[in-house]
C-alpha cells in the first residue's frame, strides 16, 4: 500500500508537486483535502525525489526561535496550517517563512491543509502570499478513482468482493484502506452482509404475508404507483425530504455519542428542510473547528498556566466543557489564542532570564582570572625579596 496511485482525485496535486519539486515556477504550493485524503503521504513520498536540503515542519510546532533554521533550507514542507497557533508570534513567523521562500527564486515551499485557506483563520497577508502561488485540492473519489484504488489496494481479493466494495460510500484513501482491511480480517464486506440479511428478512416477511392472504404480490407497489401518478412531484419531494431528515438524525446521534452538544440541531430537526440543512452545515463547520481547538488545547501546558495564575482551575473546567459545545467556538478560539500568547511570553521571559544569567557569569570569570594573575605576580615578587604576605589578604 506504499505505492502512489495516480487517478482523477489526485492528478492535479501530483502534477503540481512534480513542478514544484523540479522548478521554482510553483511556489508556494498548497495541497488541501480532508483528513484521510492521503495528502501527507503523497507529498512526503514525492519529496524523496528532491535532492536538496529539505525540512518538514508541523504548523502547530512552529517556533519563532527556530526561524533561522527554517530559512536555511532549499525546500520546506509545512503541514496542517489550519493548526497554526493564533498567537502573533506564530503568525509573524509563518509570514516571514512565506516571504523568504516566495522571494528567493531557487527555494521552494509546500503547505498542506484540510481545507481551502479562505476557510482557515489566518491573517489576510498570509492568505495573500499563499494565493500568489498555486492551490490544489485532493478531491473525493469519483467512480473511476474508487475502482482503481480498490483494485490496487485490494490486490488478491476476488472480483465479487471488489464489486461489493465499489457499492460502499468510499471517498478517501483512508476509507478505502480501512474497508479493505476489514474484508481481509472478517472475510466479508460488513455493510453488504448487513444489507443482504435485511433483504432476506424482508423477503421472508413478504412470503409470510402472501401465505396469510394479507397481501398479494405487487398490490402494494401498484397502490404506491397510483398515488404517485396522482401527485408525483409532491410525493417524491416529501419522500426525499424525510430520507434526508433521517440522515441528519443519524449524524446528530453520532455527534451526541462523541460527547458534543447537539441542542442546536434538535431545535430544528423537524422544521423546514432548508432551515435544517443550513443549520446542519453551520453546525458541522463548528464541530470541525472544535476538533482543531481541542488539538490546540492539548498542546497547552495547562498545569503551568494554572501555576502561574494565568488561568484558574474553574476557568480551565469551563474551557474543557466548552470544547464540546459548538456554540462556544468563537469564545474558545479567543481564549485559547490568548493562552497561547501567554505561553509565548513566558517562554520569552525564560529565555531572557537565561541570557541575563549567562551575562552575569562572564564578568565574574574574568575577575577571577585577573585576581589569580595578580596573586601569582605578587607571590613571585615576594619570594624574590624573601618576604611573604598572607594569601588570605587577596
PDB file of N, CA and C in Angstrom, residues 182-247:
ATOM      1  N   UNK A 182     -10.850  -4.516   6.643  1.00  0.00           N
ATOM      2  CA  UNK A 182     -11.978  -5.225   7.264  1.00  0.00           C
ATOM      3  C   UNK A 182     -12.330  -6.488   6.477  1.00  0.00           C
ATOM      4  N   UNK A 183     -12.284  -6.377   5.157  1.00  0.00           N
ATOM      5  CA  UNK A 183     -12.586  -7.545   4.319  1.00  0.00           C
ATOM      6  C   UNK A 183     -11.552  -8.646   4.548  1.00  0.00           C
ATOM      7  N   UNK A 184     -10.279  -8.257   4.612  1.00  0.00           N
ATOM      8  CA  UNK A 184      -9.224  -9.267   4.794  1.00  0.00           C
ATOM      9  C   UNK A 184      -9.320  -9.933   6.168  1.00  0.00           C
ATOM     10  N   UNK A 185      -9.717  -9.175   7.187  1.00  0.00           N
ATOM     11  CA  UNK A 185      -9.806  -9.715   8.547  1.00  0.00           C
ATOM     12  C   UNK A 185     -11.090 -10.512   8.758  1.00  0.00           C
ATOM     13  N   UNK A 186     -12.238  -9.932   8.325  1.00  0.00           N
ATOM     14  CA  UNK A 186     -13.543 -10.547   8.600  1.00  0.00           C
ATOM     15  C   UNK A 186     -13.975 -11.555   7.540  1.00  0.00           C
ATOM     16  N   UNK A 187     -13.473 -11.382   6.330  1.00  0.00           N
ATOM     17  CA  UNK A 187     -13.838 -12.316   5.275  1.00  0.00           C
ATOM     18  C   UNK A 187     -15.102 -11.954   4.535  1.00  0.00           C
ATOM     19  N   UNK A 188     -15.650 -10.777   4.806  1.00  0.00           N
ATOM     20  CA  UNK A 188     -16.828 -10.303   4.078  1.00  0.00           C
ATOM     21  C   UNK A 188     -16.888  -8.786   4.148  1.00  0.00           C
ATOM     22  N   UNK A 189     -17.751  -8.207   3.321  1.00  0.00           N
ATOM     23  CA  UNK A 189     -17.958  -6.760   3.336  1.00  0.00           C
ATOM     24  C   UNK A 189     -19.064  -6.479   4.344  1.00  0.00           C
ATOM     25  N   UNK A 190     -18.731  -5.917   5.524  1.00  0.00           N
ATOM     26  CA  UNK A 190     -19.715  -5.761   6.603  1.00  0.00           C
ATOM     27  C   UNK A 190     -21.018  -5.108   6.180  1.00  0.00           C
ATOM     28  N   UNK A 191     -20.955  -3.957   5.544  1.00  0.00           N
ATOM     29  CA  UNK A 191     -22.184  -3.252   5.166  1.00  0.00           C
ATOM     30  C   UNK A 191     -23.015  -4.078   4.201  1.00  0.00           C
ATOM     31  N   UNK A 192     -22.355  -4.781   3.294  1.00  0.00           N
ATOM     32  CA  UNK A 192     -23.051  -5.600   2.315  1.00  0.00           C
ATOM     33  C   UNK A 192     -23.732  -6.790   2.990  1.00  0.00           C
ATOM     34  N   UNK A 193     -23.060  -7.412   3.947  1.00  0.00           N
ATOM     35  CA  UNK A 193     -23.624  -8.559   4.665  1.00  0.00           C
ATOM     36  C   UNK A 193     -24.896  -8.145   5.394  1.00  0.00           C
ATOM     37  N   UNK A 194     -24.806  -6.967   6.063  1.00  0.00           N
ATOM     38  CA  UNK A 194     -25.977  -6.469   6.787  1.00  0.00           C
ATOM     39  C   UNK A 194     -27.135  -6.209   5.833  1.00  0.00           C
ATOM     40  N   UNK A 195     -26.828  -5.659   4.657  1.00  0.00           N
ATOM     41  CA  UNK A 195     -27.876  -5.368   3.689  1.00  0.00           C
ATOM     42  C   UNK A 195     -28.542  -6.646   3.201  1.00  0.00           C
ATOM     43  N   UNK A 196     -27.740  -7.676   2.947  1.00  0.00           N
ATOM     44  CA  UNK A 196     -28.279  -8.952   2.471  1.00  0.00           C
ATOM     45  C   UNK A 196     -29.151  -9.615   3.529  1.00  0.00           C
ATOM     46  N   UNK A 197     -28.743  -9.490   4.792  1.00  0.00           N
ATOM     47  CA  UNK A 197     -29.559 -10.059   5.871  1.00  0.00           C
ATOM     48  C   UNK A 197     -30.907  -9.360   5.961  1.00  0.00           C
ATOM     49  N   UNK A 198     -30.902  -8.033   5.824  1.00  0.00           N
ATOM     50  CA  UNK A 198     -32.158  -7.282   5.843  1.00  0.00           C
ATOM     51  C   UNK A 198     -33.032  -7.656   4.648  1.00  0.00           C
ATOM     52  N   UNK A 199     -32.387  -7.828   3.507  1.00  0.00           N
ATOM     53  CA  UNK A 199     -33.111  -8.208   2.297  1.00  0.00           C
ATOM     54  C   UNK A 199     -33.780  -9.573   2.467  1.00  0.00           C
ATOM     55  N   UNK A 200     -33.048 -10.484   3.090  1.00  0.00           N
ATOM     56  CA  UNK A 200     -33.573 -11.832   3.323  1.00  0.00           C
ATOM     57  C   UNK A 200     -34.761 -11.802   4.277  1.00  0.00           C
ATOM     58  N   UNK A 201     -34.640 -10.987   5.336  1.00  0.00           N
ATOM     59  CA  UNK A 201     -35.746 -10.863   6.286  1.00  0.00           C
ATOM     60  C   UNK A 201     -36.979 -10.283   5.626  1.00  0.00           C
ATOM     61  N   UNK A 202     -36.753  -9.282   4.761  1.00  0.00           N
ATOM     62  CA  UNK A 202     -37.889  -8.653   4.067  1.00  0.00           C
ATOM     63  C   UNK A 202     -38.605  -9.657   3.175  1.00  0.00           C
ATOM     64  N   UNK A 203     -37.826 -10.469   2.467  1.00  0.00           N
ATOM     65  CA  UNK A 203     -38.426 -11.470   1.575  1.00  0.00           C
ATOM     66  C   UNK A 203     -39.218 -12.504   2.363  1.00  0.00           C
ATOM     67  N   UNK A 204     -38.663 -12.915   3.503  1.00  0.00           N
ATOM     68  CA  UNK A 204     -39.362 -13.895   4.348  1.00  0.00           C
ATOM     69  C   UNK A 204     -40.686 -13.326   4.852  1.00  0.00           C
ATOM     70  N   UNK A 205     -40.680 -12.041   5.217  1.00  0.00           N
ATOM     71  CA  UNK A 205     -41.899 -11.395   5.700  1.00  0.00           C
ATOM     72  C   UNK A 205     -42.944 -11.302   4.594  1.00  0.00           C
ATOM     73  N   UNK A 206     -42.510 -10.971   3.392  1.00  0.00           N
ATOM     74  CA  UNK A 206     -43.439 -10.886   2.263  1.00  0.00           C
ATOM     75  C   UNK A 206     -44.060 -12.243   1.962  1.00  0.00           C
ATOM     76  N   UNK A 207     -43.238 -13.298   2.021  1.00  0.00           N
ATOM     77  CA  UNK A 207     -43.747 -14.644   1.769  1.00  0.00           C
ATOM     78  C   UNK A 207     -44.781 -15.031   2.813  1.00  0.00           C
ATOM     79  N   UNK A 208     -44.503 -14.654   4.055  1.00  0.00           N
ATOM     80  CA  UNK A 208     -45.425 -14.967   5.141  1.00  0.00           C
ATOM     81  C   UNK A 208     -46.754 -14.266   4.942  1.00  0.00           C
ATOM     82  N   UNK A 209     -46.691 -12.992   4.511  1.00  0.00           N
ATOM     83  CA  UNK A 209     -47.910 -12.216   4.275  1.00  0.00           C
ATOM     84  C   UNK A 209     -48.715 -12.786   3.111  1.00  0.00           C
ATOM     85  N   UNK A 210     -48.005 -13.262   2.111  1.00  0.00           N
ATOM     86  CA  UNK A 210     -48.694 -13.872   0.971  1.00  0.00           C
ATOM     87  C   UNK A 210     -49.474 -15.096   1.410  1.00  0.00           C
ATOM     88  N   UNK A 211     -48.801 -15.933   2.210  1.00  0.00           N
ATOM     89  CA  UNK A 211     -49.433 -17.158   2.673  1.00  0.00           C
ATOM     90  C   UNK A 211     -50.664 -16.863   3.513  1.00  0.00           C
ATOM     91  N   UNK A 212     -50.629 -15.840   4.299  1.00  0.00           N
ATOM     92  CA  UNK A 212     -51.752 -15.494   5.164  1.00  0.00           C
ATOM     93  C   UNK A 212     -52.851 -14.756   4.409  1.00  0.00           C
ATOM     94  N   UNK A 213     -52.608 -14.442   3.156  1.00  0.00           N
ATOM     95  CA  UNK A 213     -53.623 -13.772   2.348  1.00  0.00           C
ATOM     96  C   UNK A 213     -53.798 -12.301   2.667  1.00  0.00           C
ATOM     97  N   UNK A 214     -52.808 -11.714   3.372  1.00  0.00           N
ATOM     98  CA  UNK A 214     -52.932 -10.306   3.741  1.00  0.00           C
ATOM     99  C   UNK A 214     -52.575  -9.379   2.589  1.00  0.00           C
ATOM    100  N   UNK A 215     -51.700  -9.869   1.743  1.00  0.00           N
ATOM    101  CA  UNK A 215     -51.289  -9.016   0.632  1.00  0.00           C
ATOM    102  C   UNK A 215     -50.886  -9.887  -0.546  1.00  0.00           C
ATOM    103  N   UNK A 216     -51.221  -9.500  -1.720  1.00  0.00           N
ATOM    104  CA  UNK A 216     -50.835 -10.194  -2.937  1.00  0.00           C
ATOM    105  C   UNK A 216     -49.624  -9.487  -3.543  1.00  0.00           C
ATOM    106  N   UNK A 217     -48.793 -10.319  -4.142  1.00  0.00           N
ATOM    107  CA  UNK A 217     -47.570  -9.759  -4.728  1.00  0.00           C
ATOM    108  C   UNK A 217     -47.882  -8.639  -5.697  1.00  0.00           C
ATOM    109  N   UNK A 218     -47.253  -7.518  -5.489  1.00  0.00           N
ATOM    110  CA  UNK A 218     -47.404  -6.397  -6.417  1.00  0.00           C
ATOM    111  C   UNK A 218     -48.520  -5.438  -6.079  1.00  0.00           C
ATOM    112  N   UNK A 219     -49.439  -5.810  -5.201  1.00  0.00           N
ATOM    113  CA  UNK A 219     -50.575  -4.930  -4.895  1.00  0.00           C
ATOM    114  C   UNK A 219     -50.127  -3.635  -4.223  1.00  0.00           C
ATOM    115  N   UNK A 220     -49.259  -3.784  -3.242  1.00  0.00           N
ATOM    116  CA  UNK A 220     -48.819  -2.594  -2.524  1.00  0.00           C
ATOM    117  C   UNK A 220     -48.041  -1.651  -3.445  1.00  0.00           C
ATOM    118  N   UNK A 221     -47.185  -2.250  -4.284  1.00  0.00           N
ATOM    119  CA  UNK A 221     -46.417  -1.442  -5.231  1.00  0.00           C
ATOM    120  C   UNK A 221     -47.334  -0.727  -6.202  1.00  0.00           C
ATOM    121  N   UNK A 222     -48.391  -1.429  -6.642  1.00  0.00           N
ATOM    122  CA  UNK A 222     -49.363  -0.829  -7.568  1.00  0.00           C
ATOM    123  C   UNK A 222     -50.070   0.352  -6.909  1.00  0.00           C
ATOM    124  N   UNK A 223     -50.373   0.184  -5.614  1.00  0.00           N
ATOM    125  CA  UNK A 223     -51.040   1.262  -4.876  1.00  0.00           C
ATOM    126  C   UNK A 223     -50.135   2.499  -4.805  1.00  0.00           C
ATOM    127  N   UNK A 224     -48.855   2.281  -4.505  1.00  0.00           N
ATOM    128  CA  UNK A 224     -47.895   3.383  -4.418  1.00  0.00           C
ATOM    129  C   UNK A 224     -47.781   4.110  -5.750  1.00  0.00           C
ATOM    130  N   UNK A 225     -47.696   3.347  -6.830  1.00  0.00           N
ATOM    131  CA  UNK A 225     -47.577   3.956  -8.155  1.00  0.00           C
ATOM    132  C   UNK A 225     -48.812   4.776  -8.509  1.00  0.00           C
ATOM    133  N   UNK A 226     -50.001   4.275  -8.136  1.00  0.00           N
ATOM    134  CA  UNK A 226     -51.234   5.027  -8.390  1.00  0.00           C
ATOM    135  C   UNK A 226     -51.234   6.356  -7.639  1.00  0.00           C
ATOM    136  N   UNK A 227     -50.744   6.310  -6.389  1.00  0.00           N
ATOM    137  CA  UNK A 227     -50.689   7.540  -5.589  1.00  0.00           C
ATOM    138  C   UNK A 227     -49.701   8.521  -6.205  1.00  0.00           C
ATOM    139  N   UNK A 228     -48.544   7.995  -6.638  1.00  0.00           N
ATOM    140  CA  UNK A 228     -47.531   8.855  -7.246  1.00  0.00           C
ATOM    141  C   UNK A 228     -48.041   9.516  -8.518  1.00  0.00           C
ATOM    142  N   UNK A 229     -48.852   8.778  -9.290  1.00  0.00           N
ATOM    143  CA  UNK A 229     -49.387   9.365 -10.520  1.00  0.00           C
ATOM    144  C   UNK A 229     -50.332  10.503 -10.211  1.00  0.00           C
ATOM    145  N   UNK A 230     -50.976  10.441  -9.031  1.00  0.00           N
ATOM    146  CA  UNK A 230     -51.911  11.496  -8.645  1.00  0.00           C
ATOM    147  C   UNK A 230     -51.192  12.778  -8.292  1.00  0.00           C
ATOM    148  N   UNK A 231     -50.093  12.678  -7.538  1.00  0.00           N
ATOM    149  CA  UNK A 231     -49.306  13.884  -7.182  1.00  0.00           C
ATOM    150  C   UNK A 231     -47.837  13.488  -7.058  1.00  0.00           C
ATOM    151  N   UNK A 232     -47.227  13.129  -8.174  1.00  0.00           N
ATOM    152  CA  UNK A 232     -45.855  12.609  -8.156  1.00  0.00           C
ATOM    153  C   UNK A 232     -44.825  13.543  -7.569  1.00  0.00           C
ATOM    154  N   UNK A 233     -44.808  14.806  -7.974  1.00  0.00           N
ATOM    155  CA  UNK A 233     -43.748  15.715  -7.521  1.00  0.00           C
ATOM    156  C   UNK A 233     -43.783  15.908  -6.010  1.00  0.00           C
ATOM    157  N   UNK A 234     -44.976  16.118  -5.503  1.00  0.00           N
ATOM    158  CA  UNK A 234     -45.107  16.347  -4.070  1.00  0.00           C
ATOM    159  C   UNK A 234     -44.695  15.110  -3.280  1.00  0.00           C
ATOM    160  N   UNK A 235     -45.130  13.933  -3.796  1.00  0.00           N
ATOM    161  CA  UNK A 235     -44.811  12.689  -3.098  1.00  0.00           C
ATOM    162  C   UNK A 235     -43.304  12.447  -3.067  1.00  0.00           C
ATOM    163  N   UNK A 236     -42.676  12.560  -4.225  1.00  0.00           N
ATOM    164  CA  UNK A 236     -41.234  12.318  -4.324  1.00  0.00           C
ATOM    165  C   UNK A 236     -40.462  13.310  -3.469  1.00  0.00           C
ATOM    166  N   UNK A 237     -40.896  14.571  -3.505  1.00  0.00           N
ATOM    167  CA  UNK A 237     -40.222  15.609  -2.714  1.00  0.00           C
ATOM    168  C   UNK A 237     -40.304  15.289  -1.228  1.00  0.00           C
ATOM    169  N   UNK A 238     -41.488  14.869  -0.770  1.00  0.00           N
ATOM    170  CA  UNK A 238     -41.669  14.531   0.644  1.00  0.00           C
ATOM    171  C   UNK A 238     -40.827  13.320   1.010  1.00  0.00           C
ATOM    172  N   UNK A 239     -40.827  12.342   0.114  1.00  0.00           N
ATOM    173  CA  UNK A 239     -40.069  11.122   0.347  1.00  0.00           C
ATOM    174  C   UNK A 239     -38.578  11.430   0.502  1.00  0.00           C
ATOM    175  N   UNK A 240     -38.040  12.263  -0.383  1.00  0.00           N
ATOM    176  CA  UNK A 240     -36.623  12.630  -0.322  1.00  0.00           C
ATOM    177  C   UNK A 240     -36.320  13.451   0.920  1.00  0.00           C
ATOM    178  N   UNK A 241     -37.246  14.336   1.257  1.00  0.00           N
ATOM    179  CA  UNK A 241     -37.059  15.188   2.433  1.00  0.00           C
ATOM    180  C   UNK A 241     -36.948  14.355   3.700  1.00  0.00           C
ATOM    181  N   UNK A 242     -37.818  13.353   3.818  1.00  0.00           N
ATOM    182  CA  UNK A 242     -37.792  12.504   5.004  1.00  0.00           C
ATOM    183  C   UNK A 242     -36.527  11.655   5.051  1.00  0.00           C
ATOM    184  N   UNK A 243     -36.084  11.200   3.873  1.00  0.00           N
ATOM    185  CA  UNK A 243     -34.838  10.424   3.810  1.00  0.00           C
ATOM    186  C   UNK A 243     -33.660  11.272   4.285  1.00  0.00           C
ATOM    187  N   UNK A 244     -33.617  12.522   3.800  1.00  0.00           N
ATOM    188  CA  UNK A 244     -32.544  13.437   4.193  1.00  0.00           C
ATOM    189  C   UNK A 244     -32.629  13.763   5.677  1.00  0.00           C
ATOM    190  N   UNK A 245     -33.837  13.945   6.164  1.00  0.00           N
ATOM    191  CA  UNK A 245     -34.024  14.258   7.588  1.00  0.00           C
ATOM    192  C   UNK A 245     -33.535  13.097   8.454  1.00  0.00           C
ATOM    193  N   UNK A 246     -33.812  11.865   7.997  1.00  0.00           N
ATOM    194  CA  UNK A 246     -33.343  10.683   8.734  1.00  0.00           C
ATOM    195  C   UNK A 246     -31.820  10.622   8.759  1.00  0.00           C
ATOM    196  N   UNK A 247     -31.192  11.028   7.651  1.00  0.00           N
ATOM    197  CA  UNK A 247     -29.721  11.059   7.608  1.00  0.00           C
ATOM    198  C   UNK A 247     -29.181  12.061   8.621  1.00  0.00           C
TER     199      UNK A 247
END
